[in-house]
Amino acid sequence: MSDPAITTPRLLLRRWRDEDVEPFAAMCSDPEVMRYIGSGDTRTREQAAASIKAFEGMWDEKGYGLFAVELQSSGRLIGFTGLSEPMFLPEIMPAVEIGWRFARQSWGNGFATEAARAVLDFGLVELGIPEIVSIHQTDNHASGRIMQKLGMRYDREALDETCGRSVHVYRTP
Ligand SMILES: CC(C)(COP(=O)(O)OP(=O)(O)OC[C@H]1O[C@@H](n2cnc3c(N)ncnc32)[C@H](O)[C@@H]1OP(=O)(O)O)[C@@H](O)C(=O)NCCC(=O)NCCS
């Protein structure tokens, strides 16, 4: 699968480009965006650029990965949604996880849910992955709400030992 892209009513989900580094670095430098990601640390521009390289490497290696999410009306990168392996939680491995991260100015419009529905369909139907999990830090209620809106079912609470924070695990039915 060389260049998958998905169009939803308002969004374009696509692979990453060099010009995504600036807007992605800006969102990863926002403490509110990073608050419930690992230990909550913000990322430098170099770290954000390295992450994009890693996302692209994963697409090439696995045939799935994190999509860059662009707003169709402006062509602006607003975040990502996609599939990855939750290596930080060995007790549920092997597994494929759906995750998301959006720039703060885009929150509250249903974009994360719209993108995630399309990615779940891509993973379950197009790729034939039998089950997809999703994991949020317990205080990240917006992400928990998205998992519920997606029709996922609560599985368990667990400890993310990489940062010492507790998480909730959801699974597709
Ligand atoms: C989580 C995040 C992706 C949500 O993006 P979004 O585009 O605003 O999400 P949506 O609008 O599709 O849905 C959010 C839902 O959570 C609800 N919500 C938002 N804040 C909430 C809170 N503090 N408590 C409970 N529900 C909340 C919204 O009302 C909405 O539900 P509704 O449609 O029933 O009203 C965004 O806040 C984000 O990028 N956060 C930082 C990165 C992050 O935490 N990623 C997830 C790691 S698990």
Short mmCIF file of N, CA and C and ligand atoms in Angstrom, two decimals:
data_model
loop_
_atom_site.label_atom_id
_atom_site.label_comp_id
_atom_site.label_asym_id
_atom_site.label_seq_id
_atom_site.Cartn_x
_atom_site.Cartn_y
_atom_site.Cartn_z
N MET A 1 0.85 -1.18 0.00
CA MET A 1 0.00 0.00 0.00
C MET A 1 0.89 1.24 0.00
N SER A 2 1.02 1.91 -1.14
CA SER A 2 2.00 2.98 -1.21
C SER A 2 1.45 4.32 -0.72
N ASP A 3 0.25 4.69 -1.14
CA ASP A 3 -0.20 6.04 -0.81
C ASP A 3 -1.69 6.09 -0.50
N PRO A 4 -2.10 5.52 0.63
CA PRO A 4 -3.51 5.52 0.95
C PRO A 4 -3.96 6.94 1.32
N ALA A 5 -5.15 7.30 0.93
CA ALA A 5 -5.74 8.58 1.33
C ALA A 5 -7.23 8.34 1.51
N ILE A 6 -7.81 9.03 2.48
CA ILE A 6 -9.23 8.87 2.77
C ILE A 6 -9.85 10.26 2.81
N THR A 7 -10.99 10.39 2.16
CA THR A 7 -11.73 11.65 2.23
C THR A 7 -12.98 11.44 3.06
N THR A 8 -13.21 12.33 4.01
CA THR A 8 -14.45 12.34 4.79
C THR A 8 -15.16 13.65 4.42
N PRO A 9 -16.37 13.89 4.93
CA PRO A 9 -17.07 15.12 4.50
C PRO A 9 -16.21 16.39 4.64
N ARG A 10 -15.43 16.50 5.71
CA ARG A 10 -14.69 17.76 5.92
C ARG A 10 -13.18 17.61 5.89
N LEU A 11 -12.68 16.37 5.84
CA LEU A 11 -11.25 16.14 6.07
C LEU A 11 -10.61 15.33 4.95
N LEU A 12 -9.30 15.49 4.82
CA LEU A 12 -8.50 14.62 3.96
C LEU A 12 -7.46 13.95 4.87
N LEU A 13 -7.46 12.62 4.85
CA LEU A 13 -6.47 11.86 5.62
C LEU A 13 -5.45 11.33 4.61
N ARG A 14 -4.18 11.65 4.83
CA ARG A 14 -3.16 11.34 3.82
C ARG A 14 -1.82 11.05 4.49
N ARG A 15 -0.84 10.62 3.68
CA ARG A 15 0.51 10.44 4.22
C ARG A 15 1.18 11.80 4.41
N TRP A 16 2.32 11.77 5.11
CA TRP A 16 2.94 13.01 5.57
C TRP A 16 3.84 13.63 4.50
N ARG A 17 3.93 14.97 4.56
CA ARG A 17 4.78 15.73 3.63
C ARG A 17 5.74 16.60 4.43
N ASP A 18 6.81 17.05 3.76
CA ASP A 18 7.82 17.89 4.44
C ASP A 18 7.18 19.14 5.05
N GLU A 19 6.19 19.72 4.36
CA GLU A 19 5.61 20.98 4.87
C GLU A 19 4.72 20.78 6.10
N ASP A 20 4.53 19.51 6.51
CA ASP A 20 3.75 19.25 7.73
C ASP A 20 4.57 19.51 9.00
N VAL A 21 5.91 19.58 8.86
CA VAL A 21 6.75 19.68 10.05
C VAL A 21 6.39 20.92 10.88
N GLU A 22 6.24 22.08 10.23
CA GLU A 22 5.98 23.31 10.99
C GLU A 22 4.67 23.24 11.79
N PRO A 23 3.53 22.95 11.12
CA PRO A 23 2.29 22.90 11.91
C PRO A 23 2.27 21.76 12.93
N PHE A 24 2.92 20.62 12.61
CA PHE A 24 2.93 19.52 13.58
C PHE A 24 3.81 19.90 14.78
N ALA A 25 4.95 20.54 14.52
CA ALA A 25 5.82 20.97 15.62
C ALA A 25 5.09 21.98 16.50
N ALA A 26 4.30 22.87 15.88
CA ALA A 26 3.57 23.88 16.66
C ALA A 26 2.59 23.20 17.61
N MET A 27 1.85 22.18 17.12
CA MET A 27 0.87 21.55 18.03
C MET A 27 1.56 20.74 19.12
N CYS A 28 2.72 20.15 18.80
CA CYS A 28 3.42 19.34 19.80
C CYS A 28 4.21 20.20 20.80
N SER A 29 4.23 21.51 20.57
CA SER A 29 4.87 22.41 21.55
C SER A 29 3.82 23.02 22.48
N ASP A 30 2.56 22.64 22.30
CA ASP A 30 1.45 23.18 23.11
C ASP A 30 1.19 22.26 24.31
N PRO A 31 1.43 22.76 25.54
CA PRO A 31 1.27 21.90 26.73
C PRO A 31 -0.14 21.33 26.87
N GLU A 32 -1.17 22.05 26.40
CA GLU A 32 -2.54 21.53 26.49
C GLU A 32 -2.74 20.34 25.57
N VAL A 33 -2.12 20.38 24.40
CA VAL A 33 -2.23 19.26 23.45
C VAL A 33 -1.51 18.03 24.01
N MET A 34 -0.35 18.25 24.65
CA MET A 34 0.50 17.13 25.08
C MET A 34 0.18 16.64 26.49
N ARG A 35 -0.75 17.31 27.15
CA ARG A 35 -1.04 17.05 28.57
C ARG A 35 -1.23 15.57 28.91
N TYR A 36 -1.93 14.83 28.07
CA TYR A 36 -2.23 13.42 28.35
C TYR A 36 -1.49 12.46 27.43
N ILE A 37 -0.37 12.91 26.87
CA ILE A 37 0.45 12.04 26.01
C ILE A 37 1.68 11.66 26.82
N GLY A 38 1.83 10.38 27.18
CA GLY A 38 2.97 9.95 28.00
C GLY A 38 3.05 10.77 29.26
N SER A 39 4.24 11.32 29.55
CA SER A 39 4.39 12.11 30.77
C SER A 39 3.96 13.55 30.59
N GLY A 40 3.44 13.89 29.42
CA GLY A 40 2.89 15.23 29.21
C GLY A 40 3.89 16.25 28.71
N ASP A 41 5.09 15.80 28.39
CA ASP A 41 6.12 16.74 27.94
C ASP A 41 5.83 17.26 26.54
N THR A 42 6.12 18.53 26.30
CA THR A 42 6.04 19.07 24.94
C THR A 42 7.26 18.59 24.15
N ARG A 43 7.19 18.74 22.82
CA ARG A 43 8.27 18.26 21.95
C ARG A 43 8.93 19.44 21.24
N THR A 44 10.23 19.29 20.98
CA THR A 44 10.94 20.29 20.19
C THR A 44 10.63 20.10 18.71
N ARG A 45 11.02 21.07 17.91
CA ARG A 45 10.82 20.96 16.46
C ARG A 45 11.54 19.72 15.93
N GLU A 46 12.75 19.48 16.45
CA GLU A 46 13.53 18.32 15.98
C GLU A 46 12.81 17.02 16.32
N GLN A 47 12.26 16.95 17.52
CA GLN A 47 11.53 15.73 17.91
C GLN A 47 10.28 15.54 17.05
N ALA A 48 9.59 16.64 16.75
CA ALA A 48 8.39 16.54 15.92
C ALA A 48 8.76 16.07 14.51
N ALA A 49 9.86 16.60 13.97
CA ALA A 49 10.30 16.19 12.64
C ALA A 49 10.68 14.70 12.65
N ALA A 50 11.35 14.26 13.72
CA ALA A 50 11.74 12.84 13.83
C ALA A 50 10.50 11.95 13.93
N SER A 51 9.47 12.44 14.61
CA SER A 51 8.23 11.66 14.73
C SER A 51 7.61 11.45 13.35
N ILE A 52 7.57 12.51 12.54
CA ILE A 52 6.98 12.38 11.20
C ILE A 52 7.77 11.35 10.39
N LYS A 53 9.10 11.37 10.54
CA LYS A 53 9.92 10.35 9.83
C LYS A 53 9.53 8.96 10.29
N ALA A 54 9.35 8.80 11.60
CA ALA A 54 8.98 7.49 12.16
C ALA A 54 7.59 7.07 11.67
N PHE A 55 6.64 8.04 11.59
CA PHE A 55 5.29 7.70 11.11
C PHE A 55 5.39 7.14 9.68
N GLU A 56 6.17 7.82 8.86
CA GLU A 56 6.31 7.39 7.46
C GLU A 56 7.00 6.03 7.37
N GLY A 57 7.99 5.81 8.25
CA GLY A 57 8.69 4.53 8.27
C GLY A 57 7.73 3.40 8.60
N MET A 58 6.79 3.69 9.50
CA MET A 58 5.83 2.67 9.89
C MET A 58 4.88 2.32 8.73
N TRP A 59 4.45 3.35 7.98
CA TRP A 59 3.61 3.07 6.81
C TRP A 59 4.33 2.11 5.88
N ASP A 60 5.63 2.38 5.64
CA ASP A 60 6.40 1.56 4.70
C ASP A 60 6.57 0.15 5.23
N GLU A 61 6.78 0.04 6.55
CA GLU A 61 7.07 -1.28 7.13
C GLU A 61 5.81 -2.12 7.33
N LYS A 62 4.75 -1.49 7.85
CA LYS A 62 3.56 -2.26 8.28
C LYS A 62 2.40 -2.21 7.30
N GLY A 63 2.35 -1.18 6.46
CA GLY A 63 1.18 -1.02 5.58
C GLY A 63 0.04 -0.31 6.26
N TYR A 64 0.28 0.16 7.48
CA TYR A 64 -0.68 1.05 8.14
C TYR A 64 0.12 2.04 8.98
N GLY A 65 -0.57 3.05 9.50
CA GLY A 65 0.15 4.05 10.28
C GLY A 65 -0.74 5.21 10.65
N LEU A 66 -0.11 6.33 10.98
CA LEU A 66 -0.85 7.53 11.38
C LEU A 66 -1.04 8.41 10.15
N PHE A 67 -2.29 8.77 9.86
CA PHE A 67 -2.58 9.67 8.75
C PHE A 67 -2.41 11.13 9.21
N ALA A 68 -1.78 11.94 8.36
CA ALA A 68 -1.88 13.39 8.53
C ALA A 68 -3.32 13.77 8.20
N VAL A 69 -3.92 14.64 9.03
CA VAL A 69 -5.31 15.05 8.79
C VAL A 69 -5.34 16.52 8.39
N GLU A 70 -5.88 16.75 7.21
CA GLU A 70 -5.92 18.09 6.65
C GLU A 70 -7.39 18.54 6.56
N LEU A 71 -7.63 19.82 6.86
CA LEU A 71 -8.97 20.38 6.72
C LEU A 71 -9.18 20.74 5.26
N GLN A 72 -10.20 20.13 4.64
CA GLN A 72 -10.39 20.36 3.20
C GLN A 72 -10.61 21.83 2.86
N SER A 73 -11.35 22.54 3.72
CA SER A 73 -11.72 23.91 3.38
C SER A 73 -10.52 24.85 3.34
N SER A 74 -9.46 24.54 4.09
CA SER A 74 -8.30 25.44 4.13
C SER A 74 -7.02 24.79 3.63
N GLY A 75 -7.00 23.46 3.54
CA GLY A 75 -5.77 22.76 3.18
C GLY A 75 -4.77 22.71 4.32
N ARG A 76 -5.20 23.13 5.53
CA ARG A 76 -4.31 23.20 6.68
C ARG A 76 -4.21 21.84 7.38
N LEU A 77 -2.99 21.48 7.84
CA LEU A 77 -2.82 20.29 8.68
C LEU A 77 -3.38 20.61 10.05
N ILE A 78 -4.33 19.78 10.56
CA ILE A 78 -4.87 20.05 11.89
C ILE A 78 -4.53 18.95 12.89
N GLY A 79 -3.96 17.83 12.43
CA GLY A 79 -3.59 16.80 13.40
C GLY A 79 -3.34 15.47 12.75
N PHE A 80 -3.43 14.42 13.57
CA PHE A 80 -3.32 13.07 13.02
C PHE A 80 -4.34 12.14 13.65
N THR A 81 -4.65 11.08 12.91
CA THR A 81 -5.45 9.96 13.41
C THR A 81 -4.93 8.73 12.68
N GLY A 82 -4.77 7.63 13.39
CA GLY A 82 -4.30 6.46 12.66
C GLY A 82 -4.04 5.29 13.56
N LEU A 83 -3.35 4.31 12.98
CA LEU A 83 -3.12 3.03 13.63
C LEU A 83 -1.65 2.88 13.99
N SER A 84 -1.40 2.27 15.16
CA SER A 84 -0.02 2.02 15.58
C SER A 84 -0.03 0.83 16.54
N GLU A 85 1.15 0.45 17.00
CA GLU A 85 1.25 -0.65 17.97
C GLU A 85 1.51 -0.07 19.35
N PRO A 86 0.65 -0.37 20.33
CA PRO A 86 0.82 0.21 21.67
C PRO A 86 1.90 -0.50 22.48
N MET A 87 3.16 -0.32 22.03
CA MET A 87 4.28 -1.00 22.68
C MET A 87 4.44 -0.59 24.15
N PHE A 88 3.90 0.61 24.50
CA PHE A 88 4.03 1.10 25.88
C PHE A 88 3.19 0.30 26.86
N LEU A 89 2.31 -0.60 26.34
CA LEU A 89 1.44 -1.38 27.22
C LEU A 89 1.59 -2.87 26.87
N PRO A 90 2.71 -3.49 27.31
CA PRO A 90 3.01 -4.87 26.91
C PRO A 90 1.90 -5.86 27.26
N GLU A 91 1.14 -5.56 28.33
CA GLU A 91 0.13 -6.57 28.74
C GLU A 91 -0.97 -6.78 27.72
N ILE A 92 -1.16 -5.84 26.77
CA ILE A 92 -2.20 -6.06 25.76
C ILE A 92 -1.63 -6.40 24.38
N MET A 93 -0.31 -6.51 24.31
CA MET A 93 0.31 -6.84 23.02
C MET A 93 0.18 -8.33 22.73
N PRO A 94 0.06 -8.77 21.46
CA PRO A 94 0.05 -7.93 20.27
C PRO A 94 -1.30 -7.25 20.09
N ALA A 95 -1.26 -6.02 19.58
CA ALA A 95 -2.50 -5.26 19.38
C ALA A 95 -2.23 -4.15 18.36
N VAL A 96 -3.32 -3.68 17.76
CA VAL A 96 -3.25 -2.49 16.91
C VAL A 96 -4.15 -1.45 17.56
N GLU A 97 -3.61 -0.25 17.71
CA GLU A 97 -4.29 0.82 18.44
C GLU A 97 -4.69 1.95 17.50
N ILE A 98 -5.89 2.51 17.71
CA ILE A 98 -6.24 3.75 17.02
C ILE A 98 -5.99 4.92 17.97
N GLY A 99 -5.37 5.98 17.44
CA GLY A 99 -5.07 7.15 18.26
C GLY A 99 -5.26 8.43 17.46
N TRP A 100 -5.22 9.57 18.17
CA TRP A 100 -5.48 10.86 17.54
C TRP A 100 -4.81 11.98 18.32
N ARG A 101 -4.48 13.05 17.63
CA ARG A 101 -3.95 14.26 18.28
C ARG A 101 -4.25 15.43 17.34
N PHE A 102 -4.89 16.47 17.88
CA PHE A 102 -5.29 17.60 17.04
C PHE A 102 -4.83 18.93 17.66
N ALA A 103 -4.59 19.91 16.80
CA ALA A 103 -4.21 21.26 17.25
C ALA A 103 -5.38 21.87 18.01
N ARG A 104 -5.03 22.66 19.04
CA ARG A 104 -6.07 23.12 19.96
C ARG A 104 -7.16 23.94 19.27
N GLN A 105 -6.77 24.75 18.28
CA GLN A 105 -7.78 25.62 17.63
C GLN A 105 -8.83 24.82 16.85
N SER A 106 -8.57 23.51 16.64
CA SER A 106 -9.54 22.70 15.88
C SER A 106 -10.48 21.90 16.79
N TRP A 107 -10.24 21.92 18.10
CA TRP A 107 -11.04 21.10 19.01
C TRP A 107 -12.51 21.56 19.03
N GLY A 108 -13.37 20.61 19.37
CA GLY A 108 -14.78 20.94 19.60
C GLY A 108 -15.64 20.96 18.35
N ASN A 109 -15.11 20.47 17.24
CA ASN A 109 -15.88 20.47 15.98
C ASN A 109 -16.22 19.07 15.49
N GLY A 110 -15.87 18.05 16.28
CA GLY A 110 -16.15 16.69 15.84
C GLY A 110 -15.14 16.14 14.84
N PHE A 111 -14.02 16.86 14.65
CA PHE A 111 -13.05 16.39 13.65
C PHE A 111 -12.40 15.07 14.07
N ALA A 112 -12.05 14.94 15.35
CA ALA A 112 -11.37 13.71 15.79
C ALA A 112 -12.27 12.50 15.57
N THR A 113 -13.54 12.64 15.90
CA THR A 113 -14.48 11.53 15.73
C THR A 113 -14.68 11.21 14.25
N GLU A 114 -14.80 12.25 13.45
CA GLU A 114 -15.00 12.05 12.00
C GLU A 114 -13.81 11.30 11.39
N ALA A 115 -12.61 11.71 11.77
CA ALA A 115 -11.41 11.04 11.23
C ALA A 115 -11.30 9.62 11.76
N ALA A 116 -11.62 9.43 13.05
CA ALA A 116 -11.45 8.11 13.66
C ALA A 116 -12.43 7.09 13.08
N ARG A 117 -13.65 7.53 12.78
CA ARG A 117 -14.60 6.59 12.15
C ARG A 117 -14.05 6.07 10.83
N ALA A 118 -13.45 6.97 10.06
CA ALA A 118 -12.90 6.57 8.76
C ALA A 118 -11.71 5.64 8.93
N VAL A 119 -10.88 5.90 9.96
CA VAL A 119 -9.70 5.06 10.18
C VAL A 119 -10.11 3.68 10.69
N LEU A 120 -11.12 3.63 11.54
CA LEU A 120 -11.59 2.32 12.02
C LEU A 120 -12.07 1.48 10.85
N ASP A 121 -12.82 2.11 9.95
CA ASP A 121 -13.33 1.41 8.77
C ASP A 121 -12.16 0.93 7.91
N PHE A 122 -11.17 1.79 7.74
CA PHE A 122 -9.97 1.43 6.96
C PHE A 122 -9.28 0.21 7.58
N GLY A 123 -9.12 0.22 8.90
CA GLY A 123 -8.42 -0.87 9.57
C GLY A 123 -9.21 -2.17 9.57
N LEU A 124 -10.48 -2.06 9.95
CA LEU A 124 -11.28 -3.28 10.13
C LEU A 124 -11.71 -3.87 8.79
N VAL A 125 -12.14 -3.00 7.86
CA VAL A 125 -12.72 -3.50 6.61
C VAL A 125 -11.64 -3.65 5.53
N GLU A 126 -10.93 -2.55 5.27
CA GLU A 126 -9.97 -2.59 4.16
C GLU A 126 -8.75 -3.46 4.48
N LEU A 127 -8.20 -3.30 5.70
CA LEU A 127 -7.02 -4.10 6.04
C LEU A 127 -7.38 -5.44 6.68
N GLY A 128 -8.63 -5.58 7.13
CA GLY A 128 -9.03 -6.86 7.71
C GLY A 128 -8.43 -7.14 9.08
N ILE A 129 -8.07 -6.09 9.81
CA ILE A 129 -7.56 -6.28 11.18
C ILE A 129 -8.75 -6.71 12.05
N PRO A 130 -8.64 -7.82 12.79
CA PRO A 130 -9.82 -8.35 13.47
C PRO A 130 -10.31 -7.49 14.64
N GLU A 131 -9.40 -6.83 15.32
CA GLU A 131 -9.81 -6.04 16.50
C GLU A 131 -8.86 -4.85 16.64
N ILE A 132 -9.41 -3.70 17.03
CA ILE A 132 -8.58 -2.50 17.24
C ILE A 132 -8.84 -1.99 18.65
N VAL A 133 -7.78 -1.62 19.35
CA VAL A 133 -7.92 -1.09 20.71
C VAL A 133 -7.71 0.43 20.68
N SER A 134 -8.12 1.07 21.75
CA SER A 134 -7.81 2.49 21.92
C SER A 134 -7.54 2.73 23.41
N ILE A 135 -6.62 3.62 23.71
CA ILE A 135 -6.14 3.77 25.09
C ILE A 135 -6.06 5.25 25.43
N HIS A 136 -6.67 5.61 26.57
CA HIS A 136 -6.53 7.01 26.99
C HIS A 136 -6.14 7.09 28.46
N GLN A 137 -5.37 8.11 28.81
CA GLN A 137 -5.06 8.34 30.23
C GLN A 137 -6.37 8.65 30.93
N THR A 138 -6.50 8.18 32.17
CA THR A 138 -7.82 8.19 32.81
C THR A 138 -8.45 9.58 32.88
N ASP A 139 -7.64 10.62 33.00
CA ASP A 139 -8.22 11.97 33.11
C ASP A 139 -8.58 12.58 31.75
N ASN A 140 -8.24 11.90 30.67
CA ASN A 140 -8.48 12.46 29.33
C ASN A 140 -9.89 12.10 28.88
N HIS A 141 -10.85 12.83 29.44
CA HIS A 141 -12.26 12.47 29.24
C HIS A 141 -12.71 12.69 27.80
N ALA A 142 -12.13 13.68 27.10
CA ALA A 142 -12.55 13.91 25.71
C ALA A 142 -12.22 12.68 24.86
N SER A 143 -11.04 12.09 25.09
CA SER A 143 -10.68 10.89 24.32
C SER A 143 -11.56 9.71 24.68
N GLY A 144 -11.88 9.56 25.96
CA GLY A 144 -12.78 8.49 26.37
C GLY A 144 -14.14 8.64 25.71
N ARG A 145 -14.59 9.87 25.62
CA ARG A 145 -15.89 10.14 24.98
C ARG A 145 -15.84 9.73 23.50
N ILE A 146 -14.75 10.03 22.82
CA ILE A 146 -14.63 9.64 21.41
C ILE A 146 -14.72 8.12 21.27
N MET A 147 -14.02 7.40 22.15
CA MET A 147 -14.07 5.93 22.09
C MET A 147 -15.50 5.42 22.26
N GLN A 148 -16.24 6.06 23.16
CA GLN A 148 -17.64 5.65 23.35
C GLN A 148 -18.47 5.99 22.10
N LYS A 149 -18.23 7.18 21.54
CA LYS A 149 -19.00 7.57 20.34
C LYS A 149 -18.69 6.63 19.17
N LEU A 150 -17.49 6.05 19.17
CA LEU A 150 -17.12 5.12 18.10
C LEU A 150 -17.73 3.73 18.31
N GLY A 151 -18.39 3.55 19.45
CA GLY A 151 -19.01 2.25 19.73
C GLY A 151 -18.04 1.23 20.29
N MET A 152 -16.88 1.70 20.78
CA MET A 152 -15.91 0.77 21.37
C MET A 152 -16.37 0.41 22.78
N ARG A 153 -15.92 -0.75 23.28
CA ARG A 153 -16.34 -1.17 24.62
C ARG A 153 -15.15 -1.11 25.58
N TYR A 154 -15.46 -0.69 26.81
CA TYR A 154 -14.43 -0.58 27.84
C TYR A 154 -13.91 -1.96 28.20
N ASP A 155 -12.59 -2.10 28.23
CA ASP A 155 -11.98 -3.39 28.57
C ASP A 155 -11.40 -3.37 29.97
N ARG A 156 -10.48 -2.43 30.26
CA ARG A 156 -9.81 -2.48 31.56
C ARG A 156 -9.03 -1.19 31.87
N GLU A 157 -8.68 -1.07 33.13
CA GLU A 157 -7.73 -0.03 33.53
C GLU A 157 -6.36 -0.69 33.61
N ALA A 158 -5.32 0.03 33.25
CA ALA A 158 -3.96 -0.53 33.29
C ALA A 158 -3.00 0.59 33.64
N LEU A 159 -1.75 0.21 33.96
CA LEU A 159 -0.73 1.21 34.27
C LEU A 159 0.24 1.31 33.11
N ASP A 160 0.40 2.52 32.60
CA ASP A 160 1.43 2.76 31.58
C ASP A 160 2.74 2.98 32.33
N GLU A 161 3.56 1.95 32.36
CA GLU A 161 4.78 2.01 33.17
C GLU A 161 5.83 2.93 32.57
N THR A 162 5.65 3.33 31.32
CA THR A 162 6.64 4.24 30.72
C THR A 162 6.53 5.65 31.33
N CYS A 163 5.35 5.95 31.93
CA CYS A 163 5.20 7.30 32.52
C CYS A 163 4.53 7.26 33.89
N GLY A 164 4.15 6.06 34.36
CA GLY A 164 3.55 5.92 35.68
C GLY A 164 2.11 6.42 35.75
N ARG A 165 1.44 6.56 34.62
CA ARG A 165 0.05 7.05 34.63
C ARG A 165 -0.92 5.90 34.32
N SER A 166 -2.12 5.98 34.89
CA SER A 166 -3.09 4.93 34.62
C SER A 166 -3.88 5.27 33.37
N VAL A 167 -4.28 4.22 32.66
CA VAL A 167 -4.98 4.37 31.38
C VAL A 167 -6.21 3.49 31.35
N HIS A 168 -7.15 3.83 30.48
CA HIS A 168 -8.30 2.98 30.19
C HIS A 168 -8.14 2.42 28.79
N VAL A 169 -8.42 1.11 28.68
CA VAL A 169 -8.30 0.42 27.40
C VAL A 169 -9.70 0.13 26.87
N TYR A 170 -9.95 0.49 25.62
CA TYR A 170 -11.21 0.17 24.92
C TYR A 170 -10.89 -0.76 23.75
N ARG A 171 -11.90 -1.51 23.32
CA ARG A 171 -11.75 -2.41 22.17
C ARG A 171 -12.95 -2.28 21.26
N THR A 172 -12.73 -2.56 19.96
CA THR A 172 -13.87 -2.63 19.05
C THR A 172 -14.70 -3.85 19.44
N PRO A 173 -16.02 -3.76 19.23
CA PRO A 173 -16.89 -4.87 19.67
C PRO A 173 -16.61 -6.15 18.89
C1 LIG B 1 -8.97 14.51 22.34
C2 LIG B 1 -9.08 15.35 21.10
C3 LIG B 1 -8.51 14.59 19.91
C4 LIG B 1 -10.55 15.67 20.82
O1 LIG B 1 -10.66 16.34 19.59
P1 LIG B 1 -12.06 16.94 19.07
O2 LIG B 1 -11.95 17.15 17.60
O3 LIG B 1 -12.43 18.09 19.93
O4 LIG B 1 -13.04 15.72 19.37
P2 LIG B 1 -14.58 15.57 18.98
O5 LIG B 1 -15.19 16.92 18.83
O6 LIG B 1 -14.69 14.63 17.81
O7 LIG B 1 -15.19 14.79 20.24
C5 LIG B 1 -14.84 15.15 21.55
C6 LIG B 1 -15.96 14.71 22.49
O8 LIG B 1 -15.48 14.81 23.82
C7 LIG B 1 -16.30 15.72 24.55
N1 LIG B 1 -15.43 16.39 25.51
C8 LIG B 1 -14.55 17.36 25.28
N2 LIG B 1 -13.94 17.71 26.42
C9 LIG B 1 -14.46 16.91 27.39
C10 LIG B 1 -14.25 16.77 28.80
N3 LIG B 1 -13.35 17.54 29.43
N4 LIG B 1 -14.98 15.86 29.48
C11 LIG B 1 -15.88 15.08 28.85
N5 LIG B 1 -16.12 15.15 27.50
C12 LIG B 1 -15.43 16.08 26.81
C13 LIG B 1 -16.91 16.63 23.51
O9 LIG B 1 -18.07 17.26 23.99
C14 LIG B 1 -17.19 15.59 22.41
O10 LIG B 1 -18.30 14.78 22.71
P3 LIG B 1 -19.79 15.09 22.14
O11 LIG B 1 -19.69 15.03 20.64
O12 LIG B 1 -20.64 14.02 22.72
O13 LIG B 1 -20.16 16.47 22.59
C15 LIG B 1 -8.34 16.68 21.24
O14 LIG B 1 -8.79 17.29 22.40
C16 LIG B 1 -6.84 16.50 21.31
O15 LIG B 1 -6.16 16.46 20.30
N6 LIG B 1 -6.29 16.44 22.54
C17 LIG B 1 -4.86 16.38 22.73
C18 LIG B 1 -4.20 15.09 22.26
C19 LIG B 1 -4.77 13.88 22.96
O16 LIG B 1 -5.07 13.89 24.13
N7 LIG B 1 -4.89 12.79 22.19
C20 LIG B 1 -5.48 11.56 22.65
C21 LIG B 1 -4.57 10.73 23.44
S1 LIG B 1 -5.44 9.29 24.01
#
